[in-house]
Amino acid sequence: MALSAFIRGSHLQRLIGVSNNAAALFPDATQYFNHIKSRSYATSTDEIKSIDQLSTKKPEKKISKAMLMYLQRAKEHDEFMKKEIVEYEIGKRHLANMMGEDPDCFTQADVDRSIQYLFPSGLFDPKARPMMEHPEKIFPSRKAAEFDESGRPFHSMFYTSKPNYYEVLYNIVDKIKSLNDIENSLIRQGTLPMDRVNLMGTVWLLKHEIEKQVLENISDFEYNYLITSLERLCDHPLSRRATDFIIKYRKTVSTHSTEVVVPPLEHDSTGRPYITVQNCMRKSARGEVTIWGNGSGKIIINGYDIMYFKETHHREQIIFPLLFTNMTDKVDIEATINGGGPTGQSGAIRWGIAWGLRSFVDKPTIERMRVAGLLTRDWRRRERKKFGQEGARRKFAWNKR
């Protein structure tokens, strides 16, 4: 150790001596050699490595304020979505347990069916009906980062203020150019190209649907310009080759009408109008109801009057459709019912009366009946007992001690 210190000291003396001689020969270099004397030299490998790391360390990139704000918003949004997804999964498992099904195999279709079974609703507006869907479908999607840490935009059309919209227009032009090249090559070969896309049964997306797809707000003029450009692409003789691109901006139209056709009235030998509603059901009750026009309000159930039902609320179920349509003293009711109990039988007759009264009232009244839930068949049944429980929902009593 002493020997290595002596050797380093001798080398240092030689260096100082050389520097003094050089200063005498070259006066301009005096400042440089003074700098060498004042420098500290590394005496170990660890110090040398630390000096090398400091010399090779790159300066940190500065993050723009816009990127900082985006990262903060993205972090908050991700935490919010994670929380909502966890709550959705927990709720789906609870719902599966209530329905007595396997939570691991419980799909979204099963969720919708369970919600419709547990919370039947006759509300007109779909937004007012109970629902349970995945958070990714409920909450709108967000744009990804449009610029890097230094603030440089990723998208080449960022400064157009609507990069996704103009990118769609650019892709349309690119598709048309590529189809023109293919068309020219086929014409040189002596082939007349004719392979247009088939758009039967589909229509263009509406403005708000296009906005949701491109995640940007567009004006009416821009929407019409986009549809015109897409129609020009569809008119190309080889537009079938771009079917996958075109179909993204079209939606399928249902081929059947959702309006239910009201059956016409029938007449007996005396000319009295009537209508018979078959397959009236509620729980285990089954039957049919015949409504006679030009009546006085007589109600006959299995050969008895309305006192066939002992409870008042069962008789109110029968009369409610007549009171709602103001047809209490204008028609006669004949019902044949069997099976089930008084609740199921009264519910089946109520649905049969409401379904048959459509032939005696106008369309506005039918719409009011539908909104009130009179025309909706009640598919609810007794919920089955669950294994390991005392009943459908009731649990066995449990005491800790």
C-alpha positions as a Markdown table, in Angstrom:
| # | Residue | x | y | z |
|---|---|---|---|---|
| 1 | Met | 0.0 | 0.0 | 0.0 |
| 2 | Ala | 2.9 | 2.3 | 0.9 |
| 3 | Leu | 4.7 | 1.3 | -2.3 |
| 4 | Ser | 1.7 | 2.2 | -4.5 |
| 5 | Ala | 1.3 | 5.6 | -2.7 |
| 6 | Phe | 5.0 | 6.3 | -3.4 |
| 7 | Ile | 4.7 | 5.4 | -7.0 |
| 8 | Arg | 1.7 | 7.6 | -7.5 |
| 9 | Gly | 3.6 | 10.4 | -5.7 |
| 10 | Ser | 6.6 | 10.1 | -8.0 |
| 11 | His | 4.4 | 10.2 | -11.1 |
| 12 | Leu | 2.8 | 13.3 | -9.8 |
| 13 | Gln | 6.1 | 15.0 | -9.1 |
| 14 | Arg | 7.3 | 14.2 | -12.7 |
| 15 | Leu | 4.1 | 15.6 | -14.0 |
| 16 | Ile | 4.5 | 18.8 | -12.0 |
| 17 | Gly | 8.1 | 19.1 | -13.1 |
| 18 | Val | 7.2 | 18.7 | -16.7 |
| 19 | Ser | 4.4 | 21.3 | -16.4 |
| 20 | Asn | 6.8 | 23.8 | -14.9 |
| 21 | Asn | 9.3 | 23.4 | -17.7 |
| 22 | Ala | 6.5 | 23.6 | -20.3 |
| 23 | Ala | 5.2 | 26.8 | -18.7 |
| 24 | Ala | 8.7 | 28.3 | -19.0 |
| 25 | Leu | 8.9 | 27.3 | -22.7 |
| 26 | Phe | 5.3 | 28.2 | -23.5 |
| 27 | Pro | 4.0 | 31.1 | -21.4 |
| 28 | Asp | 0.6 | 31.0 | -23.0 |
| 29 | Ala | 0.0 | 27.5 | -21.6 |
| 30 | Thr | 0.4 | 28.6 | -17.9 |
| 31 | Gln | -3.4 | 28.8 | -17.4 |
| 32 | Tyr | -3.9 | 25.3 | -18.8 |
| 33 | Phe | -1.3 | 23.7 | -16.5 |
| 34 | Asn | -2.7 | 25.5 | -13.5 |
| 35 | His | -6.1 | 23.9 | -14.4 |
| 36 | Ile | -4.4 | 20.4 | -14.5 |
| 37 | Lys | -2.8 | 20.9 | -11.1 |
| 38 | Ser | -6.2 | 21.9 | -9.5 |
| 39 | Arg | -8.0 | 18.8 | -10.9 |
| 40 | Ser | -8.7 | 15.8 | -8.7 |
| 41 | Tyr | -7.7 | 12.5 | -10.0 |
| 42 | Ala | -9.5 | 9.2 | -9.4 |
| 43 | Thr | -7.5 | 6.7 | -7.4 |
| 44 | Ser | -9.9 | 3.7 | -7.6 |
| 45 | Thr | -12.0 | 1.8 | -10.2 |
| 46 | Asp | -15.3 | 2.8 | -8.5 |
| 47 | Glu | -14.5 | 6.5 | -8.8 |
| 48 | Ile | -13.6 | 6.0 | -12.4 |
| 49 | Lys | -16.9 | 4.3 | -13.2 |
| 50 | Ser | -18.9 | 7.0 | -11.4 |
| 51 | Ile | -17.2 | 9.7 | -13.4 |
| 52 | Asp | -17.9 | 7.8 | -16.6 |
| 53 | Gln | -21.6 | 7.5 | -15.7 |
| 54 | Leu | -21.8 | 11.2 | -15.0 |
| 55 | Ser | -20.1 | 12.1 | -18.2 |
| 56 | Thr | -22.4 | 9.7 | -20.3 |
| 57 | Lys | -25.7 | 10.6 | -18.6 |
| 58 | Lys | -28.2 | 12.0 | -21.0 |
| 59 | Pro | -30.3 | 15.0 | -20.1 |
| 60 | Glu | -33.9 | 14.2 | -19.3 |
| 61 | Lys | -36.6 | 15.1 | -21.8 |
| 62 | Lys | -38.9 | 17.8 | -20.9 |
| 63 | Ile | -42.6 | 16.8 | -20.9 |
| 64 | Ser | -45.0 | 19.4 | -22.3 |
| 65 | Lys | -47.9 | 20.8 | -20.2 |
| 66 | Ala | -50.4 | 19.3 | -22.6 |
| 67 | Met | -48.9 | 15.8 | -22.2 |
| 68 | Leu | -48.9 | 16.2 | -18.4 |
| 69 | Met | -52.6 | 17.1 | -18.4 |
| 70 | Tyr | -53.4 | 14.2 | -20.7 |
| 71 | Leu | -51.5 | 11.7 | -18.6 |
| 72 | Gln | -53.4 | 13.0 | -15.5 |
| 73 | Arg | -56.8 | 12.7 | -17.2 |
| 74 | Ala | -55.9 | 9.2 | -18.6 |
| 75 | Lys | -54.9 | 8.0 | -15.2 |
| 76 | Glu | -58.1 | 9.2 | -13.6 |
| 77 | His | -60.2 | 7.7 | -16.4 |
| 78 | Asp | -58.4 | 4.3 | -16.1 |
| 79 | Glu | -58.9 | 4.2 | -12.3 |
| 80 | Phe | -62.6 | 5.1 | -12.8 |
| 81 | Met | -63.1 | 2.4 | -15.4 |
| 82 | Lys | -61.3 | -0.2 | -13.3 |
| 83 | Lys | -63.7 | 0.6 | -10.4 |
| 84 | Glu | -66.8 | 0.4 | -12.6 |
| 85 | Ile | -65.7 | -2.9 | -14.1 |
| 86 | Val | -65.1 | -4.5 | -10.7 |
| 87 | Glu | -68.6 | -3.3 | -9.5 |
| 88 | Tyr | -70.1 | -4.7 | -12.7 |
| 89 | Glu | -68.5 | -8.1 | -12.2 |
| 90 | Ile | -69.6 | -8.3 | -8.6 |
| 91 | Gly | -73.2 | -7.3 | -9.6 |
| 92 | Lys | -73.2 | -9.9 | -12.3 |
| 93 | Arg | -72.2 | -12.7 | -9.9 |
| 94 | His | -74.9 | -11.6 | -7.4 |
| 95 | Leu | -77.4 | -11.6 | -10.2 |
| 96 | Ala | -76.3 | -15.1 | -11.3 |
| 97 | Asn | -76.7 | -16.4 | -7.7 |
| 98 | Met | -80.2 | -14.9 | -7.6 |
| 99 | Met | -81.2 | -16.7 | -10.7 |
| 100 | Gly | -79.6 | -20.0 | -9.5 |
| 101 | Glu | -77.0 | -20.2 | -12.4 |
| 102 | Asp | -73.3 | -20.5 | -12.7 |
| 103 | Pro | -71.6 | -17.1 | -12.3 |
| 104 | Asp | -68.6 | -18.1 | -14.4 |
| 105 | Cys | -70.9 | -19.0 | -17.4 |
| 106 | Phe | -73.2 | -16.0 | -17.0 |
| 107 | Thr | -73.2 | -14.0 | -20.3 |
| 108 | Gln | -74.6 | -10.6 | -21.2 |
| 109 | Ala | -77.7 | -12.2 | -22.7 |
| 110 | Asp | -78.4 | -14.0 | -19.4 |
| 111 | Val | -78.0 | -10.6 | -17.7 |
| 112 | Asp | -80.6 | -9.0 | -20.0 |
| 113 | Arg | -83.0 | -11.9 | -19.5 |
| 114 | Ser | -82.6 | -11.8 | -15.7 |
| 115 | Ile | -83.2 | -8.0 | -15.6 |
| 116 | Gln | -86.3 | -8.4 | -17.7 |
| 117 | Tyr | -87.6 | -11.2 | -15.5 |
| 118 | Leu | -86.8 | -9.5 | -12.2 |
| 119 | Phe | -87.8 | -5.9 | -13.2 |
| 120 | Pro | -90.6 | -6.1 | -15.8 |
| 121 | Ser | -91.4 | -2.7 | -17.1 |
| 122 | Gly | -94.0 | -1.2 | -19.5 |
| 123 | Leu | -92.3 | 2.2 | -19.9 |
| 124 | Phe | -92.3 | 3.6 | -23.4 |
| 125 | Asp | -88.8 | 5.1 | -23.3 |
| 126 | Pro | -86.0 | 2.5 | -23.4 |
| 127 | Lys | -83.8 | 4.8 | -21.4 |
| 128 | Ala | -86.2 | 4.6 | -18.5 |
| 129 | Arg | -86.1 | 0.8 | -18.3 |
| 130 | Pro | -83.7 | -1.0 | -16.0 |
| 131 | Met | -80.5 | -2.1 | -17.6 |
| 132 | Met | -77.1 | -3.6 | -16.7 |
| 133 | Glu | -74.3 | -3.6 | -19.3 |
| 134 | His | -70.5 | -3.6 | -19.3 |
| 135 | Pro | -69.0 | -0.1 | -18.5 |
| 136 | Glu | -67.2 | -0.1 | -21.8 |
| 137 | Lys | -70.6 | 0.1 | -23.6 |
| 138 | Ile | -72.1 | 2.6 | -21.2 |
| 139 | Phe | -69.3 | 5.1 | -21.0 |
| 140 | Pro | -68.0 | 6.6 | -24.3 |
| 141 | Ser | -64.6 | 5.7 | -25.5 |
| 142 | Arg | -61.8 | 8.3 | -25.2 |
| 143 | Lys | -59.2 | 9.4 | -27.7 |
| 144 | Ala | -55.7 | 8.2 | -27.3 |
| 145 | Ala | -52.7 | 10.5 | -26.9 |
| 146 | Glu | -52.4 | 12.7 | -30.0 |
| 147 | Phe | -48.9 | 14.0 | -29.2 |
| 148 | Asp | -45.7 | 12.7 | -27.7 |
| 149 | Glu | -43.9 | 14.0 | -24.5 |
| 150 | Ser | -42.3 | 16.9 | -26.4 |
| 151 | Gly | -45.7 | 18.0 | -27.7 |
| 152 | Arg | -45.2 | 16.8 | -31.3 |
| 153 | Pro | -48.5 | 15.4 | -32.7 |
| 154 | Phe | -48.6 | 11.8 | -33.9 |
| 155 | His | -51.2 | 12.2 | -36.6 |
| 156 | Ser | -50.2 | 13.7 | -39.8 |
| 157 | Met | -53.5 | 15.6 | -40.0 |
| 158 | Phe | -53.5 | 16.8 | -36.4 |
| 159 | Tyr | -53.6 | 20.5 | -37.4 |
| 160 | Thr | -56.8 | 20.1 | -39.5 |
| 161 | Ser | -58.7 | 20.1 | -36.1 |
| 162 | Lys | -60.5 | 16.9 | -37.2 |
| 163 | Pro | -57.8 | 14.3 | -38.0 |
| 164 | Asn | -60.0 | 11.2 | -37.9 |
| 165 | Tyr | -62.6 | 12.7 | -40.2 |
| 166 | Tyr | -60.1 | 13.9 | -42.8 |
| 167 | Glu | -58.3 | 10.5 | -42.6 |
| 168 | Val | -61.5 | 8.8 | -43.7 |
| 169 | Leu | -61.7 | 11.1 | -46.7 |
| 170 | Tyr | -58.0 | 10.4 | -47.5 |
| 171 | Asn | -58.7 | 6.7 | -47.3 |
| 172 | Ile | -61.6 | 7.1 | -49.7 |
| 173 | Val | -59.4 | 8.8 | -52.2 |
| 174 | Asp | -56.7 | 6.2 | -51.8 |
| 175 | Lys | -59.3 | 3.4 | -52.3 |
| 176 | Ile | -60.5 | 5.0 | -55.5 |
| 177 | Lys | -57.0 | 5.5 | -56.9 |
| 178 | Ser | -56.1 | 1.8 | -56.2 |
| 179 | Leu | -59.4 | 0.7 | -57.9 |
| 180 | Asn | -58.6 | 2.9 | -60.9 |
| 181 | Asp | -55.2 | 1.2 | -61.3 |
| 182 | Ile | -56.8 | -2.2 | -61.1 |
| 183 | Glu | -59.4 | -1.1 | -63.6 |
| 184 | Asn | -56.8 | 0.1 | -66.1 |
| 185 | Ser | -54.8 | -3.1 | -65.9 |
| 186 | Leu | -58.0 | -5.2 | -66.5 |
| 187 | Ile | -58.9 | -3.0 | -69.5 |
| 188 | Arg | -55.4 | -3.5 | -71.0 |
| 189 | Gln | -56.0 | -7.3 | -70.7 |
| 190 | Gly | -59.3 | -6.9 | -72.7 |
| 191 | Thr | -61.6 | -7.5 | -69.7 |
| 192 | Leu | -64.5 | -5.1 | -69.0 |
| 193 | Pro | -64.6 | -4.8 | -65.2 |
| 194 | Met | -68.1 | -4.8 | -63.5 |
| 195 | Asp | -68.1 | -5.9 | -59.9 |
| 196 | Arg | -70.0 | -3.4 | -57.8 |
| 197 | Val | -70.8 | -3.8 | -54.1 |
| 198 | Asn | -74.2 | -5.0 | -53.1 |
| 199 | Leu | -75.8 | -2.6 | -50.6 |
| 200 | Met | -79.3 | -4.1 | -50.4 |
| 201 | Gly | -80.8 | -4.0 | -46.9 |
| 202 | Thr | -78.3 | -1.4 | -45.6 |
| 203 | Val | -78.3 | 2.4 | -45.2 |
| 204 | Trp | -75.7 | 4.9 | -44.4 |
| 205 | Leu | -75.0 | 5.7 | -40.7 |
| 206 | Leu | -76.6 | 8.8 | -39.4 |
| 207 | Lys | -74.6 | 11.9 | -38.4 |
| 208 | His | -74.5 | 11.2 | -34.7 |
| 209 | Glu | -73.4 | 7.6 | -35.4 |
| 210 | Ile | -70.5 | 8.9 | -37.7 |
| 211 | Glu | -69.5 | 11.3 | -34.9 |
| 212 | Lys | -69.4 | 8.4 | -32.4 |
| 213 | Gln | -67.3 | 6.3 | -34.8 |
| 214 | Val | -64.7 | 9.0 | -35.5 |
| 215 | Leu | -64.9 | 10.5 | -32.0 |
| 216 | Glu | -65.3 | 14.0 | -33.5 |
| 217 | Asn | -68.1 | 16.5 | -34.0 |
| 218 | Ile | -68.8 | 17.3 | -37.6 |
| 219 | Ser | -71.2 | 19.7 | -39.3 |
| 220 | Asp | -74.0 | 18.9 | -41.6 |
| 221 | Phe | -72.0 | 20.0 | -44.6 |
| 222 | Glu | -69.1 | 17.7 | -43.6 |
| 223 | Tyr | -71.5 | 14.8 | -43.1 |
| 224 | Asn | -73.1 | 15.2 | -46.5 |
| 225 | Tyr | -69.6 | 15.6 | -48.1 |
| 226 | Leu | -68.5 | 12.3 | -46.5 |
| 227 | Ile | -71.6 | 10.4 | -47.7 |
| 228 | Thr | -71.2 | 11.8 | -51.2 |
| 229 | Ser | -67.6 | 10.6 | -51.2 |
| 230 | Leu | -68.6 | 7.2 | -50.0 |
| 231 | Glu | -71.3 | 7.0 | -52.7 |
| 232 | Arg | -68.7 | 7.9 | -55.3 |
| 233 | Leu | -66.6 | 5.0 | -54.1 |
| 234 | Cys | -69.7 | 2.7 | -54.3 |
| 235 | Asp | -70.4 | 3.7 | -57.9 |
| 236 | His | -66.9 | 2.5 | -59.0 |
| 237 | Pro | -67.1 | -0.6 | -61.2 |
| 238 | Leu | -64.8 | -2.5 | -58.8 |
| 239 | Ser | -66.3 | -1.2 | -55.5 |
| 240 | Arg | -66.8 | -4.8 | -54.3 |
| 241 | Arg | -63.1 | -5.0 | -53.6 |
| 242 | Ala | -63.6 | -2.3 | -50.9 |
| 243 | Thr | -66.7 | -3.9 | -49.3 |
| 244 | Asp | -65.0 | -4.2 | -45.9 |
| 245 | Phe | -64.2 | -0.4 | -45.9 |
| 246 | Ile | -67.7 | 0.6 | -47.1 |
| 247 | Ile | -69.7 | -1.6 | -44.7 |
| 248 | Lys | -68.1 | 0.2 | -41.7 |
| 249 | Tyr | -70.2 | 3.2 | -42.5 |
| 250 | Arg | -73.5 | 1.4 | -43.2 |
| 251 | Lys | -76.0 | -0.4 | -40.9 |
| 252 | Thr | -78.5 | -3.2 | -41.6 |
| 253 | Val | -82.2 | -2.3 | -41.8 |
| 254 | Ser | -84.7 | -4.7 | -40.4 |
| 255 | Thr | -86.9 | -6.3 | -43.0 |
| 256 | His | -90.0 | -6.8 | -40.9 |
| 257 | Ser | -92.3 | -4.3 | -39.4 |
| 258 | Thr | -92.5 | -4.0 | -35.7 |
| 259 | Glu | -96.1 | -2.8 | -35.7 |
| 260 | Val | -98.6 | -5.5 | -34.6 |
| 261 | Val | -101.5 | -5.9 | -36.9 |
| 262 | Val | -104.8 | -5.6 | -35.1 |
| 263 | Pro | -107.2 | -8.4 | -36.1 |
| 264 | Pro | -110.6 | -7.2 | -37.6 |
| 265 | Leu | -113.9 | -7.8 | -35.8 |
| 266 | Glu | -116.0 | -10.8 | -36.7 |
| 267 | His | -119.8 | -10.8 | -36.8 |
| 268 | Asp | -122.3 | -13.5 | -35.8 |
| 269 | Ser | -125.5 | -14.4 | -37.6 |
| 270 | Thr | -127.3 | -11.5 | -36.1 |
| 271 | Gly | -124.6 | -9.0 | -37.1 |
| 272 | Arg | -123.2 | -8.5 | -33.6 |
| 273 | Pro | -119.5 | -7.8 | -33.6 |
| 274 | Tyr | -117.1 | -9.9 | -31.5 |
| 275 | Ile | -113.5 | -10.9 | -31.2 |
| 276 | Thr | -112.0 | -14.1 | -29.5 |
| 277 | Val | -108.6 | -14.1 | -28.0 |
| 278 | Gln | -107.0 | -17.5 | -27.5 |
| 279 | Asn | -104.0 | -18.7 | -25.6 |
| 280 | Cys | -104.4 | -16.4 | -22.7 |
| 281 | Met | -101.9 | -17.4 | -20.1 |
| 282 | Arg | -100.5 | -16.3 | -16.8 |
| 283 | Lys | -98.4 | -18.6 | -14.6 |
| 284 | Ser | -100.2 | -22.0 | -14.9 |
| 285 | Ala | -103.6 | -20.6 | -16.0 |
| 286 | Arg | -104.8 | -21.1 | -19.6 |
| 287 | Gly | -107.9 | -19.9 | -21.3 |
| 288 | Glu | -109.6 | -17.8 | -23.9 |
| 289 | Val | -111.7 | -14.6 | -23.8 |
| 290 | Thr | -114.5 | -13.4 | -26.1 |
| 291 | Ile | -115.5 | -9.8 | -26.2 |
| 292 | Trp | -118.9 | -8.9 | -27.7 |
| 293 | Gly | -119.7 | -5.5 | -29.0 |
| 294 | Asn | -123.0 | -3.6 | -28.4 |
| 295 | Gly | -123.0 | -4.9 | -24.8 |
| 296 | Ser | -124.0 | -3.7 | -21.4 |
| 297 | Gly | -121.0 | -4.6 | -19.3 |
| 298 | Lys | -121.9 | -8.2 | -18.4 |
| 299 | Ile | -118.9 | -10.4 | -17.4 |
| 300 | Ile | -119.2 | -14.2 | -17.3 |
| 301 | Ile | -116.3 | -16.3 | -16.2 |
| 302 | Asn | -116.7 | -20.1 | -16.4 |
| 303 | Gly | -120.5 | -19.7 | -16.2 |
| 304 | Tyr | -120.4 | -17.3 | -13.2 |
| 305 | Asp | -120.4 | -13.6 | -12.9 |
| 306 | Ile | -117.4 | -11.5 | -11.7 |
| 307 | Met | -118.0 | -12.8 | -8.2 |
| 308 | Tyr | -116.2 | -15.9 | -9.4 |
| 309 | Phe | -113.2 | -14.3 | -7.8 |
| 310 | Lys | -113.5 | -13.9 | -4.0 |
| 311 | Glu | -110.8 | -11.3 | -3.5 |
| 312 | Thr | -111.4 | -7.7 | -4.5 |
| 313 | His | -108.0 | -7.1 | -6.1 |
| 314 | His | -108.6 | -10.1 | -8.4 |
| 315 | Arg | -111.9 | -8.5 | -9.6 |
| 316 | Glu | -110.1 | -5.2 | -10.1 |
| 317 | Gln | -107.6 | -6.9 | -12.4 |
| 318 | Ile | -110.6 | -7.9 | -14.6 |
| 319 | Ile | -112.2 | -4.4 | -14.7 |
| 320 | Phe | -109.1 | -2.3 | -15.1 |
| 321 | Pro | -108.7 | -2.7 | -18.9 |
| 322 | Leu | -112.4 | -1.7 | -19.4 |
| 323 | Leu | -112.0 | 1.3 | -17.1 |
| 324 | Phe | -108.8 | 2.4 | -18.9 |
| 325 | Thr | -110.5 | 2.4 | -22.3 |
| 326 | Asn | -113.8 | 3.6 | -21.1 |
| 327 | Met | -115.6 | 0.5 | -22.4 |
| 328 | Thr | -117.2 | -0.7 | -19.2 |
| 329 | Asp | -120.8 | -0.5 | -20.3 |
| 330 | Lys | -120.2 | -1.0 | -24.1 |
| 331 | Val | -119.0 | -4.6 | -24.4 |
| 332 | Asp | -119.8 | -8.0 | -22.8 |
| 333 | Ile | -117.1 | -10.4 | -21.6 |
| 334 | Glu | -117.1 | -14.2 | -21.8 |
| 335 | Ala | -114.1 | -16.0 | -20.4 |
| 336 | Thr | -113.2 | -19.7 | -20.1 |
| 337 | Ile | -110.2 | -20.3 | -17.8 |
| 338 | Asn | -108.7 | -23.4 | -16.1 |
| 339 | Gly | -105.5 | -24.3 | -14.2 |
| 340 | Gly | -103.6 | -22.2 | -11.8 |
| 341 | Gly | -104.9 | -20.1 | -9.0 |
| 342 | Pro | -106.9 | -16.9 | -8.7 |
| 343 | Thr | -103.9 | -14.7 | -9.4 |
| 344 | Gly | -102.9 | -16.5 | -12.5 |
| 345 | Gln | -106.5 | -16.7 | -13.8 |
| 346 | Ser | -107.3 | -13.1 | -13.2 |
| 347 | Gly | -104.0 | -12.1 | -14.9 |
| 348 | Ala | -104.7 | -14.2 | -17.9 |
| 349 | Ile | -108.2 | -12.8 | -18.3 |
| 350 | Arg | -107.0 | -9.3 | -17.9 |
| 351 | Trp | -104.4 | -9.7 | -20.7 |
| 352 | Gly | -107.1 | -11.4 | -23.0 |
| 353 | Ile | -109.5 | -8.5 | -22.4 |
| 354 | Ala | -106.9 | -5.8 | -23.1 |
| 355 | Trp | -105.7 | -7.7 | -26.2 |
| 356 | Gly | -109.2 | -8.0 | -27.6 |
| 357 | Leu | -110.2 | -4.4 | -26.9 |
| 358 | Arg | -107.7 | -3.3 | -29.5 |
| 359 | Ser | -110.3 | -4.1 | -32.2 |
| 360 | Phe | -112.8 | -1.8 | -30.5 |
| 361 | Val | -110.7 | 1.4 | -29.9 |
| 362 | Asp | -108.6 | 3.8 | -32.0 |
| 363 | Lys | -104.8 | 3.8 | -32.5 |
| 364 | Pro | -104.0 | 6.5 | -29.9 |
| 365 | Thr | -105.9 | 4.5 | -27.2 |
| 366 | Ile | -103.9 | 1.4 | -28.3 |
| 367 | Glu | -100.7 | 3.3 | -27.8 |
| 368 | Arg | -101.8 | 4.5 | -24.3 |
| 369 | Met | -102.6 | 0.9 | -23.4 |
| 370 | Arg | -99.2 | -0.3 | -24.6 |
| 371 | Val | -97.4 | 2.4 | -22.6 |
| 372 | Ala | -99.5 | 1.4 | -19.5 |
| 373 | Gly | -98.4 | -2.2 | -19.8 |
| 374 | Leu | -101.8 | -3.6 | -20.6 |
| 375 | Leu | -100.6 | -5.3 | -23.9 |
| 376 | Thr | -97.5 | -6.8 | -22.4 |
| 377 | Arg | -97.7 | -10.5 | -21.4 |
| 378 | Asp | -96.5 | -11.2 | -17.9 |
| 379 | Trp | -94.1 | -14.1 | -18.1 |
| 380 | Arg | -93.2 | -14.1 | -14.4 |
| 381 | Arg | -93.5 | -17.4 | -12.6 |
| 382 | Arg | -92.8 | -18.8 | -9.2 |
| 383 | Glu | -89.1 | -18.8 | -8.6 |
| 384 | Arg | -87.7 | -22.2 | -7.8 |
| 385 | Lys | -86.2 | -23.2 | -4.5 |
| 386 | Lys | -82.4 | -23.1 | -4.4 |
| 387 | Phe | -80.1 | -25.9 | -3.2 |
| 388 | Gly | -78.8 | -25.2 | 0.3 |
| 389 | Gln | -81.6 | -22.6 | 1.1 |
| 390 | Glu | -85.0 | -22.8 | 2.7 |
| 391 | Gly | -86.7 | -21.3 | -0.3 |
| 392 | Ala | -86.1 | -19.2 | -3.4 |
| 393 | Arg | -84.5 | -16.4 | -1.5 |
| 394 | Arg | -84.9 | -17.4 | 2.1 |
| 395 | Lys | -81.9 | -18.8 | 3.9 |
| 396 | Phe | -81.7 | -21.3 | 6.7 |
| 397 | Ala | -81.4 | -19.8 | 10.2 |
| 398 | Trp | -77.8 | -19.8 | 11.4 |
| 399 | Asn | -76.6 | -19.0 | 14.9 |
| 400 | Lys | -73.0 | -18.6 | 15.8 |
| 401 | Arg | -73.5 | -20.3 | 19.1 |
